[in-house]
Amino acid sequence: MRKNSAKIVKKIKDFILENNLIEKNDKVMIALSGGSDSVCLFHILNTLKKDMEFSLYAFHLNHNIRKEAKRDEAFVLDLCKIYDVPLFLESEDMLELHEDSGMSLEEISRKKRYELIYKIMKENNINKTATAHHLLDHSESIILNVVRGSGIRGLKGISVSNNNIIRPILNLTKEEILCYIEENDLKYVTDVTNFDTDYSRNNIRHNILPHLEEINNNVYNHFFELSSIAGEIDDLLNELASKIVIIKEDDKVYIELKDYYSLHTAVKKQILFNMLNKLGIKKDINSKAINNIVDLIEKNNTSFEISLINNIVAKRRYDKLYFEYLSKDNRESIRLEVENKNKFEVKYNDIFIKLEKKDILDKNSEDKYVDYDKIRGKLFLRTRQDGDKFSPFGLDGSKKLKKYFIDKKIPKEDRDFIPLLSDEENIIAVIGYDINNKYRIDENTKNILSINYKTMRGKHERRH
């Protein structure tokens, strides 16, 4: 191995050890496109595998986009045969997937590529996949993130490792890669789309970064240093943000705002970024939208909605802030007569309601109880209607049902679906919340009606 190549291999080995990227007995799979970057990574890891005691595999995905795709596939096959490296070869019609997905071609290609990588890793007990991202890619990512309006996280660029994906040559310049290729007389294939400036990333590579390099030829290393500083700041913010617990339920996450107000603005923003991360959004998060949410909370708007990215909406409902995927509400309202007042069961949306006449009150039960003999005429299960009034337990007078819902901080989108138990004169109970004070049990009560409800998420757990 020539002098420059030996230095580069040592540089990569030191980088791997410093960042704990590869350990003894690891099974490492290279994402091998056949381009100069991945061939350089392939050759370096193949050189190091015996000394560092890890096994090496390769993965190639034929996207079937370019006419050269079959050529690239054949090249990778031959390369792996020469070096006796096991190859996992996959093929997808990416243009068809692109048309069906509604995503950009770059996005769907990346998504499918990583889906296949994780699938192969799981099936073959491979614990690391190495990609050939380098300093130029890293610098492009930082600039692209800044242009898109990302926060401090955008300055981190490409992570050295993430979810068993490692990037062992992230500290190499493109010049070092090409030097290594040339010194070792390595063959590779050229992706013609790398010269297509219609792609935003390649536009940055070919039209912006060269000018920055003219100003300072060490610009890529400075970007790397900047990303390290941003990473340290991000770690600190995450530590401070961990004081607020993010709760995940189905396709939504939420936080209690009680302890949020006293935090520094930077920590508040970090919490909102973390909420999106918990929904699976890791990139393209615009700081402007996050700033708007912070401002609305500071102005004490107790109810608001803001559309974010990927069909996600941010909603404040009183003392809670939600981020959730926007979906059609399939819940229905209800109006039916209770056929048997002595015993009746019904499933309504995701709620199970059970009414039963009893003569003994169970003090250990979480059920609600009313005086059976105070019921006037027929009994109904229904949702709200215009003019409804309610007398909550402990209140001698009555209030509009809408005012009761506001006082109980029930989200607007849930109010039309709250089940009500009523007779021919009054609302007897807002099921899951309260009973009518006029129907409470007293010393003259002889018969009791118990009201039991539970949701598909568990007993007495409300939607909000």
Coordinates of C-alpha atoms in Angstrom, one line a residue:
M1 CA 0.0 0.0 0.0
R2 CA 1.3 3.4 -1.0
K3 CA 2.2 6.2 1.5
N4 CA -1.0 8.3 1.1
S5 CA -3.2 5.2 1.2
A6 CA -1.6 4.0 4.4
K7 CA -2.2 7.3 6.0
I8 CA -5.9 7.3 4.9
V9 CA -6.4 3.7 6.3
K10 CA -4.9 4.7 9.6
K11 CA -7.1 7.8 9.7
I12 CA -10.2 5.7 9.2
K13 CA -9.1 3.1 11.7
D14 CA -8.5 5.8 14.3
F15 CA -11.9 7.4 13.5
I16 CA -13.6 4.0 13.8
L17 CA -12.0 3.4 17.2
E18 CA -12.7 6.9 18.5
N19 CA -16.4 6.6 17.7
N20 CA -16.8 2.9 18.6
L21 CA -18.2 2.3 15.1
I22 CA -16.9 -1.3 14.8
E23 CA -16.0 -3.8 17.5
K24 CA -14.5 -7.3 17.6
N25 CA -16.8 -9.9 16.0
D26 CA -19.1 -7.4 14.5
K27 CA -20.9 -8.3 11.2
V28 CA -20.6 -5.3 9.0
M29 CA -22.5 -4.8 5.7
I30 CA -21.5 -2.1 3.2
A31 CA -24.1 -0.3 1.2
L32 CA -22.2 -0.7 -2.1
S33 CA -23.4 1.3 -5.1
G34 CA -20.3 0.7 -7.1
G35 CA -19.4 4.5 -7.2
S36 CA -16.0 5.8 -6.1
D37 CA -17.1 6.5 -2.5
S38 CA -18.5 3.1 -1.7
V39 CA -15.6 1.3 -3.5
C40 CA -13.2 3.3 -1.4
L41 CA -15.1 2.3 1.8
F42 CA -15.3 -1.3 0.6
H43 CA -11.5 -1.5 0.0
I44 CA -10.6 0.2 3.3
L45 CA -12.9 -2.0 5.4
N46 CA -11.7 -5.1 3.6
T47 CA -8.2 -4.1 4.4
L48 CA -9.0 -3.6 8.1
K49 CA -11.3 -6.6 8.7
K50 CA -8.6 -9.1 9.6
D51 CA -6.7 -6.7 11.9
M52 CA -9.9 -5.5 13.6
E53 CA -11.5 -8.9 13.6
F54 CA -14.9 -8.2 12.0
S55 CA -16.7 -9.9 9.1
L56 CA -17.7 -8.1 6.0
Y57 CA -20.7 -8.2 3.7
A58 CA -22.1 -6.1 0.9
F59 CA -25.6 -4.9 -0.1
H60 CA -26.6 -3.5 -3.5
L61 CA -30.0 -2.2 -4.6
N62 CA -30.7 -1.9 -8.4
H63 CA -33.2 1.0 -8.6
N64 CA -33.9 0.3 -12.3
I65 CA -34.0 4.0 -12.9
R66 CA -31.0 4.5 -15.2
K67 CA -30.0 2.5 -18.2
E68 CA -26.7 1.9 -16.5
A69 CA -28.3 0.2 -13.5
K70 CA -27.6 -3.3 -14.9
R71 CA -24.0 -2.4 -15.5
D72 CA -23.6 -1.2 -11.9
E73 CA -25.2 -4.4 -10.6
A74 CA -22.8 -6.5 -12.7
F75 CA -19.8 -4.4 -11.5
V76 CA -20.7 -4.9 -7.8
L77 CA -21.2 -8.7 -8.4
D78 CA -17.7 -9.0 -9.9
L79 CA -16.2 -6.9 -7.2
C80 CA -17.6 -9.0 -4.4
K81 CA -16.5 -12.2 -6.2
I82 CA -12.9 -10.9 -6.5
Y83 CA -12.7 -10.1 -2.8
D84 CA -14.8 -13.0 -1.7
V85 CA -17.3 -10.8 0.2
P86 CA -20.9 -12.1 0.5
L87 CA -23.3 -9.9 -1.4
F88 CA -27.0 -9.3 -0.8
L89 CA -28.5 -8.1 -4.2
E90 CA -31.9 -6.5 -4.4
S91 CA -33.9 -5.0 -7.3
E92 CA -36.9 -2.6 -7.2
D93 CA -38.9 -0.7 -9.8
M94 CA -38.3 2.6 -8.1
L95 CA -40.2 4.7 -10.7
E96 CA -43.3 2.7 -10.1
L97 CA -42.9 3.0 -6.3
H98 CA -42.4 6.7 -6.8
E99 CA -45.7 7.1 -8.7
D100 CA -47.7 5.2 -6.1
S101 CA -46.1 6.9 -3.0
G102 CA -46.6 10.6 -3.5
M103 CA -43.0 11.1 -2.4
S104 CA -40.1 12.4 -4.4
L105 CA -38.0 9.9 -6.3
E106 CA -35.0 10.6 -3.9
E107 CA -37.2 10.2 -0.8
I108 CA -38.9 6.9 -1.9
S109 CA -35.5 5.5 -3.0
R110 CA -33.9 6.3 0.3
K111 CA -36.9 4.9 2.2
K112 CA -36.9 1.6 0.3
R113 CA -33.2 1.2 0.5
Y114 CA -33.2 1.4 4.3
E115 CA -36.2 -0.8 4.6
L116 CA -34.3 -3.5 2.7
I117 CA -31.1 -2.9 4.7
Y118 CA -32.8 -3.4 8.0
K119 CA -34.7 -6.4 6.7
I120 CA -31.4 -8.1 5.5
M121 CA -29.7 -7.2 8.8
K122 CA -32.4 -8.8 10.8
E123 CA -32.6 -11.9 8.7
N124 CA -28.8 -12.5 8.7
N125 CA -27.9 -11.3 12.2
I126 CA -25.8 -8.4 10.8
N127 CA -25.4 -5.7 13.4
K128 CA -23.9 -2.8 11.4
T129 CA -24.4 -1.3 8.0
A130 CA -21.7 1.1 6.7
T131 CA -22.5 3.8 4.3
A132 CA -19.9 5.8 2.3
H133 CA -20.9 9.3 3.3
H134 CA -17.9 11.7 3.5
L135 CA -17.0 15.3 4.4
L136 CA -18.5 16.7 1.2
D137 CA -21.8 15.0 1.8
H138 CA -21.7 16.2 5.4
S139 CA -21.1 19.8 4.3
E140 CA -23.9 19.6 1.7
S141 CA -26.3 18.4 4.4
I142 CA -25.5 21.3 6.7
I143 CA -26.1 23.9 4.0
L144 CA -29.2 22.1 2.8
N145 CA -30.6 22.1 6.4
V146 CA -29.8 25.8 6.8
V147 CA -31.6 26.6 3.5
R148 CA -34.6 24.6 4.6
G149 CA -34.8 26.6 7.8
S150 CA -33.9 23.8 10.3
G151 CA -32.8 24.5 13.9
I152 CA -29.6 23.6 15.7
R153 CA -30.1 20.0 14.7
G154 CA -29.6 20.9 11.1
L155 CA -26.1 22.1 11.9
K156 CA -25.2 18.6 13.1
G157 CA -25.3 17.4 9.4
I158 CA -24.9 13.6 9.0
S159 CA -24.4 11.6 12.1
V160 CA -21.4 9.4 12.5
S161 CA -23.7 6.6 13.6
N162 CA -27.4 6.2 13.9
N163 CA -29.5 3.1 14.6
N164 CA -26.7 0.6 13.6
I165 CA -25.9 2.7 10.5
I166 CA -22.3 3.7 10.6
R167 CA -20.3 6.1 8.5
P168 CA -16.6 5.2 8.8
I169 CA -15.3 7.6 6.1
L170 CA -17.3 10.7 7.2
N171 CA -14.0 12.4 8.0
L172 CA -12.5 11.9 4.5
T173 CA -12.5 14.6 1.9
K174 CA -13.5 13.8 -1.7
E175 CA -9.9 14.5 -2.7
E176 CA -8.7 11.8 -0.2
I177 CA -11.1 9.3 -1.6
L178 CA -10.1 9.9 -5.2
C179 CA -6.4 9.8 -4.1
Y180 CA -7.0 6.4 -2.5
I181 CA -8.8 5.1 -5.5
E182 CA -6.0 6.2 -7.8
E183 CA -3.1 4.9 -5.7
N184 CA -4.7 1.5 -5.4
D185 CA -5.8 1.4 -9.1
L186 CA -9.4 0.7 -8.1
K187 CA -12.2 0.6 -10.7
Y188 CA -15.6 2.1 -10.1
V189 CA -18.8 3.1 -11.9
T190 CA -20.0 6.7 -12.4
D191 CA -23.5 7.8 -11.6
V192 CA -24.4 10.4 -14.2
T193 CA -27.0 11.9 -12.0
N194 CA -24.2 13.2 -9.8
F195 CA -23.6 15.8 -12.5
D196 CA -27.3 16.8 -12.7
T197 CA -27.8 20.1 -11.0
D198 CA -31.6 19.8 -11.0
Y199 CA -31.2 17.9 -7.7
S200 CA -30.8 20.4 -4.9
R201 CA -28.0 18.5 -3.2
N202 CA -26.0 18.3 -6.3
N203 CA -26.7 21.9 -7.0
I204 CA -25.0 22.7 -3.7
R205 CA -22.1 20.4 -4.5
H206 CA -21.3 21.8 -7.9
N207 CA -22.4 25.5 -7.7
I208 CA -22.1 26.6 -4.0
L209 CA -19.4 24.6 -2.2
P210 CA -16.7 25.3 -4.8
H211 CA -17.0 29.0 -4.1
L212 CA -16.7 28.4 -0.4
E213 CA -13.6 26.4 -1.0
E214 CA -12.1 29.3 -2.9
I215 CA -12.6 31.4 0.3
N216 CA -11.1 28.7 2.6
N217 CA -9.8 25.5 1.3
N218 CA -10.3 23.9 4.7
V219 CA -14.0 24.7 4.7
Y220 CA -15.1 21.0 4.9
N221 CA -13.2 20.4 8.1
H222 CA -14.7 23.6 9.5
F223 CA -18.2 22.3 8.7
F224 CA -17.2 19.1 10.6
E225 CA -16.1 21.1 13.6
L226 CA -19.3 23.1 13.5
S227 CA -21.4 19.9 13.5
S228 CA -19.5 18.6 16.5
I229 CA -20.3 21.8 18.4
A230 CA -23.9 21.7 17.3
G231 CA -24.1 18.1 18.5
E232 CA -22.8 19.0 22.0
I233 CA -25.4 21.8 22.2
D234 CA -28.1 19.4 21.0
D235 CA -27.1 16.9 23.7
L236 CA -27.3 19.5 26.4
L237 CA -30.8 20.7 25.2
N238 CA -32.0 17.1 25.1
E239 CA -30.9 16.6 28.7
L240 CA -32.7 19.8 29.8
A241 CA -35.8 18.9 27.7
S242 CA -36.1 15.4 29.3
K243 CA -37.8 17.0 32.3
I244 CA -40.9 17.2 30.2
V245 CA -42.4 13.7 29.5
I246 CA -43.6 13.1 26.0
I247 CA -46.5 10.6 25.9
K248 CA -47.2 8.6 22.8
E249 CA -50.7 7.3 22.0
D250 CA -51.3 5.7 18.6
D251 CA -50.6 8.3 15.9
K252 CA -50.2 11.2 18.3
V253 CA -47.9 12.5 21.0
Y254 CA -48.6 15.1 23.7
I255 CA -47.1 16.9 26.7
E256 CA -48.5 18.5 29.8
L257 CA -47.8 22.2 29.7
K258 CA -47.7 22.8 33.5
D259 CA -43.9 22.7 33.8
Y260 CA -43.2 23.9 30.3
Y261 CA -43.6 27.7 30.9
S262 CA -40.6 28.0 33.2
L263 CA -38.1 26.5 30.7
H264 CA -35.7 28.5 28.5
T265 CA -37.0 29.2 25.0
A266 CA -34.3 27.0 23.4
V267 CA -35.4 24.0 25.6
K268 CA -39.0 24.6 24.7
K269 CA -38.2 24.4 21.0
Q270 CA -36.1 21.2 21.6
I271 CA -39.2 19.6 23.3
L272 CA -41.3 20.4 20.2
F273 CA -38.6 18.9 17.9
N274 CA -38.5 15.8 20.1
M275 CA -42.2 15.4 19.9
L276 CA -42.0 15.4 16.1
N277 CA -39.1 12.9 16.3
K278 CA -41.3 10.6 18.4
L279 CA -43.8 10.6 15.6
G280 CA -41.0 9.5 13.2
I281 CA -40.2 12.9 11.7
K282 CA -36.4 13.3 11.7
K283 CA -35.7 15.8 9.0
D284 CA -37.1 18.8 7.1
I285 CA -38.5 20.3 10.3
N286 CA -38.9 24.1 9.8
S287 CA -38.0 26.3 12.7
K288 CA -40.6 28.9 11.7
A289 CA -43.4 26.6 12.5
I290 CA -41.8 25.6 15.8
N291 CA -41.4 29.3 16.7
N292 CA -45.1 30.0 15.9
I293 CA -46.2 27.2 18.3
V294 CA -43.9 28.6 21.1
D295 CA -45.3 32.1 20.5
L296 CA -48.9 30.9 20.7
I297 CA -48.3 29.0 23.9
E298 CA -46.6 32.1 25.4
K299 CA -49.7 34.2 24.5
N300 CA -51.7 31.7 26.5
N301 CA -53.9 30.7 23.6
T302 CA -55.7 27.7 25.2
S303 CA -56.9 26.3 21.9
F304 CA -55.2 26.5 18.5
E305 CA -54.2 24.3 15.5
I306 CA -51.2 24.6 13.2
S307 CA -50.5 22.4 10.2
L308 CA -47.0 21.1 10.0
I309 CA -45.2 18.7 7.7
N310 CA -46.2 15.2 6.5
N311 CA -49.9 15.7 7.4
I312 CA -49.2 16.4 11.0
V313 CA -51.1 19.0 13.0
A314 CA -50.1 20.7 16.3
K315 CA -53.0 21.3 18.6
R316 CA -53.3 22.9 22.0
R317 CA -56.2 21.8 24.1
Y318 CA -56.1 23.7 27.4
D319 CA -53.2 22.3 29.5
K320 CA -52.0 19.8 26.8
L321 CA -50.1 20.2 23.5
Y322 CA -50.6 17.5 20.9
F323 CA -48.8 16.6 17.7
E324 CA -50.8 14.1 15.7
Y325 CA -51.3 12.8 12.2
L326 CA -54.3 14.3 10.6
S327 CA -56.9 11.6 9.9
K328 CA -60.6 11.4 9.1
D329 CA -62.7 11.2 12.3
N330 CA -64.8 8.1 11.9
R331 CA -66.7 8.5 15.2
E332 CA -70.5 8.8 15.0
S333 CA -73.0 10.5 17.2
I334 CA -75.7 8.4 18.9
R335 CA -79.4 8.6 19.8
L336 CA -81.1 5.5 21.0
E337 CA -83.7 4.5 23.5
V338 CA -82.6 2.2 26.4
E339 CA -84.8 -0.8 25.8
N340 CA -84.4 -2.3 29.3
K341 CA -83.7 0.2 32.1
N342 CA -82.9 -2.7 34.5
K343 CA -79.9 -4.0 32.4
F344 CA -78.6 -2.6 29.2
E345 CA -75.2 -2.8 27.3
V346 CA -74.1 -1.0 24.1
K347 CA -70.8 -0.3 22.3
Y348 CA -70.6 3.2 21.0
N349 CA -67.5 4.2 18.9
D350 CA -64.6 3.0 21.1
I351 CA -66.7 3.0 24.3
F352 CA -68.5 0.2 26.1
I353 CA -71.4 1.4 28.2
K354 CA -73.3 -0.8 30.7
L355 CA -76.4 0.3 32.8
E356 CA -77.7 -1.9 35.6
K357 CA -80.3 -1.6 38.3
K358 CA -79.0 -2.4 41.7
D359 CA -80.1 -2.2 45.3
I360 CA -76.6 -2.1 46.9
L361 CA -73.9 0.5 46.2
D362 CA -70.4 -0.8 45.8
K363 CA -68.1 1.9 47.4
N364 CA -65.0 0.3 45.8
S365 CA -66.3 0.6 42.3
E366 CA -65.4 3.4 39.9
D367 CA -68.9 3.3 38.4
K368 CA -71.2 6.3 38.7
Y369 CA -74.5 5.9 40.6
V370 CA -77.9 7.7 40.3
D371 CA -81.2 7.3 42.0
Y372 CA -83.2 4.9 39.8
D373 CA -86.6 6.1 41.0
K374 CA -85.8 9.7 40.0
I375 CA -85.7 8.8 36.3
R376 CA -88.7 10.4 34.4
G377 CA -90.2 8.3 31.7
K378 CA -88.0 6.8 29.0
L379 CA -84.2 6.6 29.2
F380 CA -82.0 7.5 26.2
L381 CA -78.3 7.4 25.2
R382 CA -77.5 10.3 23.0
T383 CA -75.0 13.0 22.1
R384 CA -75.4 16.8 22.6
Q385 CA -78.1 18.9 21.0
D386 CA -78.8 22.6 20.9
G387 CA -80.1 24.1 24.2
D388 CA -78.7 21.3 26.4
K389 CA -78.3 22.2 30.0
F390 CA -76.7 20.2 32.8
S391 CA -76.6 20.3 36.6
P392 CA -73.2 18.8 37.6
F393 CA -72.9 16.9 40.9
G394 CA -72.6 19.4 43.8
L395 CA -74.2 22.3 41.9
D396 CA -77.8 23.3 42.8
G397 CA -78.3 25.3 39.6
S398 CA -77.6 24.3 36.0
K399 CA -75.3 25.5 33.2
K400 CA -75.2 25.2 29.5
L401 CA -73.7 21.9 28.4
K402 CA -71.3 23.8 26.2
K403 CA -70.1 25.8 29.2
Y404 CA -69.7 22.5 31.2
F405 CA -67.5 21.0 28.4
I406 CA -65.3 24.2 28.4
D407 CA -65.0 24.1 32.2
K408 CA -64.0 20.4 32.1
K409 CA -61.5 21.2 29.3
I410 CA -62.9 18.7 26.9
P411 CA -61.4 19.3 23.4
K412 CA -63.8 20.8 20.8
E413 CA -63.4 17.8 18.5
D414 CA -64.6 15.4 21.2
R415 CA -67.7 17.3 22.3
D416 CA -70.0 16.0 19.6
F417 CA -69.2 12.4 20.6
I418 CA -69.5 12.5 24.4
P419 CA -72.3 10.0 25.3
L420 CA -75.1 11.5 27.5
L421 CA -77.6 9.5 29.5
S422 CA -81.0 11.4 29.6
D423 CA -84.6 10.8 30.5
E424 CA -87.6 12.8 29.1
E425 CA -86.7 15.9 31.1
N426 CA -83.0 16.1 31.9
I427 CA -79.5 14.9 31.1
I428 CA -78.8 12.4 33.9
A429 CA -75.1 11.9 33.3
V430 CA -72.3 13.0 31.1
I431 CA -70.9 9.5 30.8
G432 CA -67.3 9.3 31.8
Y433 CA -67.4 12.6 33.7
D434 CA -70.3 13.5 35.9
I435 CA -73.9 12.8 37.1
N436 CA -76.7 15.3 37.4
N437 CA -76.9 16.7 41.0
K438 CA -80.8 16.3 40.9
Y439 CA -80.4 12.5 40.5
R440 CA -77.8 11.9 43.2
I441 CA -78.3 9.2 45.8
D442 CA -79.6 10.4 49.1
E443 CA -81.0 8.9 52.4
N444 CA -84.3 8.2 50.7
T445 CA -82.8 6.2 47.8
K446 CA -84.2 2.6 47.4
N447 CA -83.1 1.6 43.9
I448 CA -79.8 2.5 42.2
L449 CA -78.8 2.7 38.5
S450 CA -75.1 2.0 38.0
I451 CA -73.3 3.6 35.0
N452 CA -70.2 1.7 33.9
Y453 CA -68.0 2.7 30.9
K454 CA -64.7 1.7 29.5
T455 CA -62.8 2.4 26.3
M456 CA -60.9 0.1 24.0
R457 CA -57.8 1.7 25.5
G458 CA -58.8 0.7 29.0
K459 CA -61.3 1.5 31.7
H460 CA -62.0 5.2 32.5
E461 CA -59.3 6.4 30.0
R462 CA -60.7 9.3 28.1
R463 CA -59.8 10.2 24.5
H464 CA -58.1 13.5 25.5

